[in-house]
Tab-separated table of C-alpha atoms and ligand atoms in Angstrom:
chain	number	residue	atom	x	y	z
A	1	UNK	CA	-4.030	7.088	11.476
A	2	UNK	CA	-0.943	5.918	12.580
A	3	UNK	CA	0.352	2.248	12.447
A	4	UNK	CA	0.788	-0.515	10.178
A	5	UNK	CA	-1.853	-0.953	6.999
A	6	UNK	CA	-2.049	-3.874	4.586
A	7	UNK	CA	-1.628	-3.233	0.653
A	8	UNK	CA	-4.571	-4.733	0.312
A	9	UNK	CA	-4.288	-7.202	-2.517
A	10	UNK	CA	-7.510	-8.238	-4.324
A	11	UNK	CA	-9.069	-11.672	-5.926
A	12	UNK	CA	-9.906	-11.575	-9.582
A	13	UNK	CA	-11.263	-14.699	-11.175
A	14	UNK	CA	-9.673	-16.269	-14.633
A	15	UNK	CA	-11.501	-13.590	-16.492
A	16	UNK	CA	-10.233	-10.984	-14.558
A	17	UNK	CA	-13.591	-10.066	-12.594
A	18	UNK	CA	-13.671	-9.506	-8.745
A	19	UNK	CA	-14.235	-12.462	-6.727
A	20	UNK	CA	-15.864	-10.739	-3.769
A	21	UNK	CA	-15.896	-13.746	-1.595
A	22	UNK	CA	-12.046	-14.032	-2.343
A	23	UNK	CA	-11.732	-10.622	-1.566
A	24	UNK	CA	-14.042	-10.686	1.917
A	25	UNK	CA	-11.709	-13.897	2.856
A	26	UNK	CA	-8.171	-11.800	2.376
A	27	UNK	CA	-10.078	-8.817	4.225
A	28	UNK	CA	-10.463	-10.829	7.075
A	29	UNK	CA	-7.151	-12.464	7.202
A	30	UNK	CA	-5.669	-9.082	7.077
A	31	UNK	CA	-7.357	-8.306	10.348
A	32	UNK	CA	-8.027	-11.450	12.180
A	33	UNK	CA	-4.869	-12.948	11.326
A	34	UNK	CA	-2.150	-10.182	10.830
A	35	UNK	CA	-4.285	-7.828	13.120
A	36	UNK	CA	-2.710	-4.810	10.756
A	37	UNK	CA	-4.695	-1.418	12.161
A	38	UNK	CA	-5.820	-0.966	8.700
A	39	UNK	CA	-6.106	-1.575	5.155
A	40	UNK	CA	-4.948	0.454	2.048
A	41	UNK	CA	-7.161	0.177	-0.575
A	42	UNK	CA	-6.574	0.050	-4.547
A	43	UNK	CA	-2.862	0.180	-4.513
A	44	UNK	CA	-0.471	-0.806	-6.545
A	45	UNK	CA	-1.309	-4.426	-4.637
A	46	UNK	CA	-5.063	-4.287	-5.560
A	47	UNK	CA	-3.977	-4.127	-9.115
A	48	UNK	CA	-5.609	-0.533	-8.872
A	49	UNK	CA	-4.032	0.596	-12.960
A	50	UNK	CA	-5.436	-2.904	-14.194
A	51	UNK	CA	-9.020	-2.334	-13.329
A	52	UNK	CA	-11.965	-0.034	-14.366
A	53	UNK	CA	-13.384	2.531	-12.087
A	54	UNK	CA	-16.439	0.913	-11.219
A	55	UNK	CA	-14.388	-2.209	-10.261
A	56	UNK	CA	-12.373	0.492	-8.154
A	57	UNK	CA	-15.749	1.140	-6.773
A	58	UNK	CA	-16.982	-2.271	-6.153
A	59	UNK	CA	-13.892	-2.642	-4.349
A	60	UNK	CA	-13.988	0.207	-2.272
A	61	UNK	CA	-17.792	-0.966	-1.106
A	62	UNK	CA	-16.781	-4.779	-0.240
A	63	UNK	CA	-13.848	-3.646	1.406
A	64	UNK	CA	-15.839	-1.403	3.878
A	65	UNK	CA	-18.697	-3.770	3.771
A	66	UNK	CA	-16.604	-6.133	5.350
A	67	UNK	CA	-14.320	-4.566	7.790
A	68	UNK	CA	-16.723	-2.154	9.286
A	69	UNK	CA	-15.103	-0.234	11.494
A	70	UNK	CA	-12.741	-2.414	12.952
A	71	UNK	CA	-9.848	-1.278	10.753
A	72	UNK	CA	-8.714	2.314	9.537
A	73	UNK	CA	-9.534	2.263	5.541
A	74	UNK	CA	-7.233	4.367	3.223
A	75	UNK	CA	-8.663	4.521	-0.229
A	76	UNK	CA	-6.086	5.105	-3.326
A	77	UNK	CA	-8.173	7.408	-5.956
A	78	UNK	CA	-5.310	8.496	-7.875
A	79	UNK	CA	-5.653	8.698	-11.766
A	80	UNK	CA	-4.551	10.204	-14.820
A	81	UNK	CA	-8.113	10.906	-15.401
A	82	UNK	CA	-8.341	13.833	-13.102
A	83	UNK	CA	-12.123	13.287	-13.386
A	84	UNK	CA	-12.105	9.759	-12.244
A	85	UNK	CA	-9.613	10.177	-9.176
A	86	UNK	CA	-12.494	13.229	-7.754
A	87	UNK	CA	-15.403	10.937	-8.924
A	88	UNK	CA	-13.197	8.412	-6.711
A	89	UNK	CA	-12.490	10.464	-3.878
A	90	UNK	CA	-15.870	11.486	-3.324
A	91	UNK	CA	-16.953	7.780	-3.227
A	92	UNK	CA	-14.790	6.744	-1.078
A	93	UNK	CA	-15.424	9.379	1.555
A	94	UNK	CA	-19.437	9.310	1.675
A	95	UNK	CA	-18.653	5.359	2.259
A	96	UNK	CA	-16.474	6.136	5.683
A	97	UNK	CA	-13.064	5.513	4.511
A	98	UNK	CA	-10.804	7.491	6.688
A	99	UNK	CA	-8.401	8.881	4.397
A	100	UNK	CA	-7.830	9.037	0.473
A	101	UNK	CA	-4.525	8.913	-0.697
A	102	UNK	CA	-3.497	9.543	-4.561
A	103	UNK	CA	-0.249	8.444	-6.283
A	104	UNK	CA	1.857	11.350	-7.871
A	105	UNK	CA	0.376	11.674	-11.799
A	106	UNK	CA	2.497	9.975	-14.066
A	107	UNK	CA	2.936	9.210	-17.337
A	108	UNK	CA	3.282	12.636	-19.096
A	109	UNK	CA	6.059	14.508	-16.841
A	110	UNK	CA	3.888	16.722	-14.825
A	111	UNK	CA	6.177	19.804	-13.767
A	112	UNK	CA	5.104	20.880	-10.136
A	113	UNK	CA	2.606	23.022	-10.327
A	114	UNK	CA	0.662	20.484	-12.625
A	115	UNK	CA	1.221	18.264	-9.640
A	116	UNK	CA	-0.071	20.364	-7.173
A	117	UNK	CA	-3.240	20.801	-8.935
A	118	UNK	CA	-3.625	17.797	-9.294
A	119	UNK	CA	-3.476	16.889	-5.589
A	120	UNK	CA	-5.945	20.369	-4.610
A	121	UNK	CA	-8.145	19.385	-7.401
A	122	UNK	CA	-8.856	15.835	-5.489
A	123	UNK	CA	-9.253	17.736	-2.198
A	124	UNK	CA	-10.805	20.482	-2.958
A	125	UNK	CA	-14.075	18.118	-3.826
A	126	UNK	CA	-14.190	16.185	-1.105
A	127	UNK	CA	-14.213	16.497	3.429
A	128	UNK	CA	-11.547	14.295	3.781
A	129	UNK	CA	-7.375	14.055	3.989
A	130	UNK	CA	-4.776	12.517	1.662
A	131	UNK	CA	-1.807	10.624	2.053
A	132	UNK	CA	0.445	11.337	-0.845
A	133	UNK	CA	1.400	8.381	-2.719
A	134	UNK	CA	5.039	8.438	-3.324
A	135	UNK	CA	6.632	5.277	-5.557
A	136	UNK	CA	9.057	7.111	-8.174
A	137	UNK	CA	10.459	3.506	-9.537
A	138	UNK	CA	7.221	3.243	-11.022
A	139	UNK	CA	5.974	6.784	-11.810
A	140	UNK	CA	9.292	8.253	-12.482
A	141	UNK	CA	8.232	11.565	-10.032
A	142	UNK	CA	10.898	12.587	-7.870
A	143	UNK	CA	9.839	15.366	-5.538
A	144	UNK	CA	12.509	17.448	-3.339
A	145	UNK	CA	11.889	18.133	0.099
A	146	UNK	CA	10.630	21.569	-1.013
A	147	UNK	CA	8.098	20.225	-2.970
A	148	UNK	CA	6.845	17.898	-0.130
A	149	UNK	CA	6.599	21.426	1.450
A	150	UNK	CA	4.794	22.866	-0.800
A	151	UNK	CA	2.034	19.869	-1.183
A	152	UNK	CA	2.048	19.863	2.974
A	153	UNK	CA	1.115	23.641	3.420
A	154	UNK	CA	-2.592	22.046	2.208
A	155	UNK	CA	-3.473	21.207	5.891
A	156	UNK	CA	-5.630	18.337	4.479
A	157	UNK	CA	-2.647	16.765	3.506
A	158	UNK	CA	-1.831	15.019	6.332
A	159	UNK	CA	0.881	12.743	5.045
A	160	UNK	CA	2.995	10.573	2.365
A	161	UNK	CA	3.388	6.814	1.388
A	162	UNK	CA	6.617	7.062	0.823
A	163	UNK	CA	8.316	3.987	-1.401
A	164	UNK	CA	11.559	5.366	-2.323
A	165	UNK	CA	15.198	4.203	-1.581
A	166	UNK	CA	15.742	7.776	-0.807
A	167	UNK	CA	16.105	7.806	3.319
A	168	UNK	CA	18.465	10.882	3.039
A	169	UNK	CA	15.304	12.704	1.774
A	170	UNK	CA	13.222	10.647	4.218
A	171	UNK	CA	15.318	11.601	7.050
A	172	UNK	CA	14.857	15.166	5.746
A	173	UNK	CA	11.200	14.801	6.098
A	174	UNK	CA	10.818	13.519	9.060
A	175	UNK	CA	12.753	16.278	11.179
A	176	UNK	CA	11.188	19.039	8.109
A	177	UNK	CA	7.237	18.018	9.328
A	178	UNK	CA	7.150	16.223	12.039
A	179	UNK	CA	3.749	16.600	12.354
A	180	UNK	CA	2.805	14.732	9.174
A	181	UNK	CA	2.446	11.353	8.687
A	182	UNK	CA	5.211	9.211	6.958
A	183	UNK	CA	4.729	5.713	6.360
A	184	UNK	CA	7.584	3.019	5.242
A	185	UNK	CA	6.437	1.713	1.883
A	186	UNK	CA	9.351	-0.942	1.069
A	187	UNK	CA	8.297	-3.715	3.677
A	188	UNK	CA	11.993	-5.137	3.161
A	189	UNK	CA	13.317	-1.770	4.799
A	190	UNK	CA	10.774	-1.364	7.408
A	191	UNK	CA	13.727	-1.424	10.243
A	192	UNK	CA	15.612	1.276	8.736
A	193	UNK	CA	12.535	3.755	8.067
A	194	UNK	CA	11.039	2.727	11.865
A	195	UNK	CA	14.420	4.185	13.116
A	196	UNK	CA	14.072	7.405	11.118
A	197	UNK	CA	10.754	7.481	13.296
A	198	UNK	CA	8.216	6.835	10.552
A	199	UNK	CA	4.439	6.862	11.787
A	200	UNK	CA	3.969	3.284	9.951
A	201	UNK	CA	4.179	1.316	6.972
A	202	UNK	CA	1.733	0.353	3.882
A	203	UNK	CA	3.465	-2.482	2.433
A	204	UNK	CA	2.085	-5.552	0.080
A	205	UNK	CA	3.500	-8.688	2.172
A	206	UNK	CA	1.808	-8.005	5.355
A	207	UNK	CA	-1.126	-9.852	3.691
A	208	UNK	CA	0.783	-12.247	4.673
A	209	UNK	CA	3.613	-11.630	6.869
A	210	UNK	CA	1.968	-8.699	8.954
A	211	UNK	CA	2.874	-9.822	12.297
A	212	UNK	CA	6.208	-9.972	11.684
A	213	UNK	CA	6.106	-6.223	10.453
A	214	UNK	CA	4.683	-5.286	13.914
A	215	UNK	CA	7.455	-6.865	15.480
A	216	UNK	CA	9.900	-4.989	13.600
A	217	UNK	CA	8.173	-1.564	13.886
A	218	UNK	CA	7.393	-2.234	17.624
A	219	UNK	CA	10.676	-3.453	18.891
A	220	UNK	CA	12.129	-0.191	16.668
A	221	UNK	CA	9.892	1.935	18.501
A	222	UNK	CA	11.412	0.169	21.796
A	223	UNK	CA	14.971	0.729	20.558
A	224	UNK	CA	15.668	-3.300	20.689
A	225	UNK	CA	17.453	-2.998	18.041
A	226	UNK	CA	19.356	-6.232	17.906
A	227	UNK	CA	16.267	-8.588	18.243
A	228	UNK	CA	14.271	-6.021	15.333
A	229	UNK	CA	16.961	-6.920	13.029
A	230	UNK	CA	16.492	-10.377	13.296
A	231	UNK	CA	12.667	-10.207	12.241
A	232	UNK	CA	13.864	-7.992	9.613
A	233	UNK	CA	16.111	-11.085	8.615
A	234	UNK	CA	13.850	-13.547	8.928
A	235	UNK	CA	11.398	-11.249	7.023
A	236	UNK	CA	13.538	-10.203	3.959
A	237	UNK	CA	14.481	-14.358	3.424
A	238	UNK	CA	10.709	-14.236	2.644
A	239	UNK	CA	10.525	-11.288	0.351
A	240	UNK	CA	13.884	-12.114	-1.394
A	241	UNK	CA	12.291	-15.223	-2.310
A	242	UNK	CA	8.599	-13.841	-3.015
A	243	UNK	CA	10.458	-11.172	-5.397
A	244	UNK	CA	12.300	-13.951	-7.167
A	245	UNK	CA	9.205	-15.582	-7.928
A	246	UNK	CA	7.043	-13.011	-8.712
A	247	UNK	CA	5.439	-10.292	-6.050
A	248	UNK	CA	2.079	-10.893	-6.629
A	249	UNK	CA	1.125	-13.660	-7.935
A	250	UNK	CA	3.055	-15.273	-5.271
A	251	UNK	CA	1.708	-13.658	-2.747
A	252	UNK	CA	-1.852	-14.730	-4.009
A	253	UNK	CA	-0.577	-18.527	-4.353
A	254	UNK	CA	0.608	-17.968	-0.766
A	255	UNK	CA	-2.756	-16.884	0.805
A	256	UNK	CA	-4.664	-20.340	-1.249
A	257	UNK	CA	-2.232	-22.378	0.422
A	258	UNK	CA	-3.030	-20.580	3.269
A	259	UNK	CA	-7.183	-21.574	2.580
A	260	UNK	CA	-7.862	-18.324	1.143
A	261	UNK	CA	-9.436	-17.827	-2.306
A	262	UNK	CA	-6.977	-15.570	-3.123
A	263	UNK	CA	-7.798	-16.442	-7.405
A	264	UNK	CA	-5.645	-14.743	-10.139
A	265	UNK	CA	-4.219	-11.835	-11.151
A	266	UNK	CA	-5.411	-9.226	-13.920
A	267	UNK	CA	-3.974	-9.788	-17.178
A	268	UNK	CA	-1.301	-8.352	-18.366
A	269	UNK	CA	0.228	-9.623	-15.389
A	270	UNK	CA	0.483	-13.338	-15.532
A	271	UNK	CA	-0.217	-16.123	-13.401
A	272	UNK	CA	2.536	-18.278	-11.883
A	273	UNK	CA	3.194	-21.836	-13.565
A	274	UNK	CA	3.279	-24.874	-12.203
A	275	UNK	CA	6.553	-24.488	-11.218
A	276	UNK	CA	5.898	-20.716	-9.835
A	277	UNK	CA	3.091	-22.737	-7.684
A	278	UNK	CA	5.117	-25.112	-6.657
A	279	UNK	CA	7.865	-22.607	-5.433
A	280	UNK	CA	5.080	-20.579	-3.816
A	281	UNK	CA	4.008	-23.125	-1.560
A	282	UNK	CA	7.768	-24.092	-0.683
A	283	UNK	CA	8.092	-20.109	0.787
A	284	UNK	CA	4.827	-20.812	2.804
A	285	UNK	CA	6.114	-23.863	3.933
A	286	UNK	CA	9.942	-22.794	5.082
A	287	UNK	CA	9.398	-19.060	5.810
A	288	UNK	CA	5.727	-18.705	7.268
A	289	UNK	CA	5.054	-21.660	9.770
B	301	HMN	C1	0.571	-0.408	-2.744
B	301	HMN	O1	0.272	0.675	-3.228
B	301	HMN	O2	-0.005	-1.442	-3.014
B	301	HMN	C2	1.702	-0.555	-1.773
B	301	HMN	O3	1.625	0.359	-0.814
B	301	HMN	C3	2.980	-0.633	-2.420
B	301	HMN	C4	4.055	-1.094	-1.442
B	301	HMN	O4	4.881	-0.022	-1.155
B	301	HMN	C5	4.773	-2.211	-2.077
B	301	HMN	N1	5.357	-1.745	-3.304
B	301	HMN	C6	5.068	-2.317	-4.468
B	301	HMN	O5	4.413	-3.329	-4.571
B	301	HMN	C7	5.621	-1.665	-5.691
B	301	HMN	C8	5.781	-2.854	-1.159
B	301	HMN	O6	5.059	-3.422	-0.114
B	301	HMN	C9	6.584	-3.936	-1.908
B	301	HMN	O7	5.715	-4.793	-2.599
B	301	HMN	C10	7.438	-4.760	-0.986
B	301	HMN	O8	8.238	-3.936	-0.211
B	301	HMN	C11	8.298	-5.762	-1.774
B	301	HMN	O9	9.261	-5.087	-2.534
């Protein structure tokens, strides 16, 4: 399960249903193009807190439908409705993805134990491991090293997603467990967590700048230091300029320049203007050539 995975983004049309032949296309440029070893599914990217479970579901089946087995598949169930994230889980496993992975409950502020049944709950239903899904800017859960501990003594916890400026704690991690899994989720410090040995990286602009995250993570691994920090250069001149224009919806204008039918994004999050567009295709133009 190691290695880099795509955020998998995912086409909605103007009325905010799946466009499944959108959705095959970005599949396929994901691994024909950025050859990432796999795909997470129903992120934060896919829109995942936008949608309805059975779009989660539809998603989950296209998604597999389309890459086979040619990728690793990691399928985000997490949800406040305990219910749903099981019902979730469960689908996603009897449909061959390889691992679920569930972002910390937020919301109400869960105190640890609530937490932990949370994530035992989820596993508890189905044959299958978790990633933990670890993004406090947006879920305002800040676990300690001892709680990673804690949620790792589950054996079927293989791992975390972790998207946090924290790399003290990530450092801690690493050397704490090195046998689980720890994969870089801020794709604009992919150098620094590769040389705290992460396993990989999840990140959203792979969809479209995936090669160049290989060639950061593998010339880490190498310890070419020098010549990785110039791809993380060139790299973060292309996210400063995505983030300044609006992560995903300029990421989707970026893949329909590319001839992708990438469509729009669920409301409330709104599409880019004319202007947005117009910027969009400049980035594609000076960064990804
Ligand atoms: C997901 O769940 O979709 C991703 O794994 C999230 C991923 O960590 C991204 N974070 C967010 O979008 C909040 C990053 O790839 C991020 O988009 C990128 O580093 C730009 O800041």
């Amino acid at each position: 399960m190691k290695g880099l995975y795509t955020a998998l983004m995912c086409s909605f049309d103007e009325s905010g249903n799946i466009n499944e032949k959108g959705l095959r296309e970005i599949v396929r440029q994901n691994i024909d193009v950025q050859q990432v070893d796999g795909l997470y599914v129903n992120g934060s990217t896919g829109e995942n807190f936008l949608i309805s479970k059975e779009q989660k579901k539809q998603i989950f089946d296209i998604v597999k439908n389309e890459a086979g087995d040619d990728v690793k598949l990691i399928a985000q169930v997490g949800a406040l409705n305990l219910d749903e994230a099981v019902e979730l889980a469960k689908y996603a496993t009897e449909l061959g993805y390889n691992a679920i992975s569930a972002v910390t409950p937020f919301y109400y502020k869960f105190d640890f134990d609530e937490i932990k049944d949370y994530y035992n709950t989820i596993l508890d239903s189905v044959d299958n491991n978790l990633i933990i899904y670890s993004i406090p800017a947006l879920t305002g859960v800040n676990m300690n090293l001892e709680q990673f501990g804690e949620l790792f003594k589950n054996d079927k916890v293989i791992g975390v997603k972790f998207t946090a400026l924290d790399f003290f704690l990530l450092e801690r991690i690493r050397h704490a467990y090195p046998d689980k899994l720890i994969y870089s989720g801020f794709d604009e410090m992919l150098l620094s967590a590769s040389v705290l040995n992460v396993d990989g990286a999840i990140g959203s602009t792979f969809n479209v700048n995936g090669q160049r995250a290989r060639q950061i993570f593998e010339l880490a691994q190498k310890g070419q230091i020098d010549e990785a920090r110039d791809v993380q250069k060139a790299t973060n001149d292309l996210i400063a300029e995505i983030l300044d224009n609006g992560l995903y919806p300029t990421i989707k204008e970026i893949l329909k320049h590319q001839g992708i039918d990438a469509g729009y994004c669920r409301k409330p999050m709104k599409s880019l203007n004319s202007e947005g567009v117009k910027k969009a295709k400049e980035i594609a133009e000076k960064h990804l050539k």
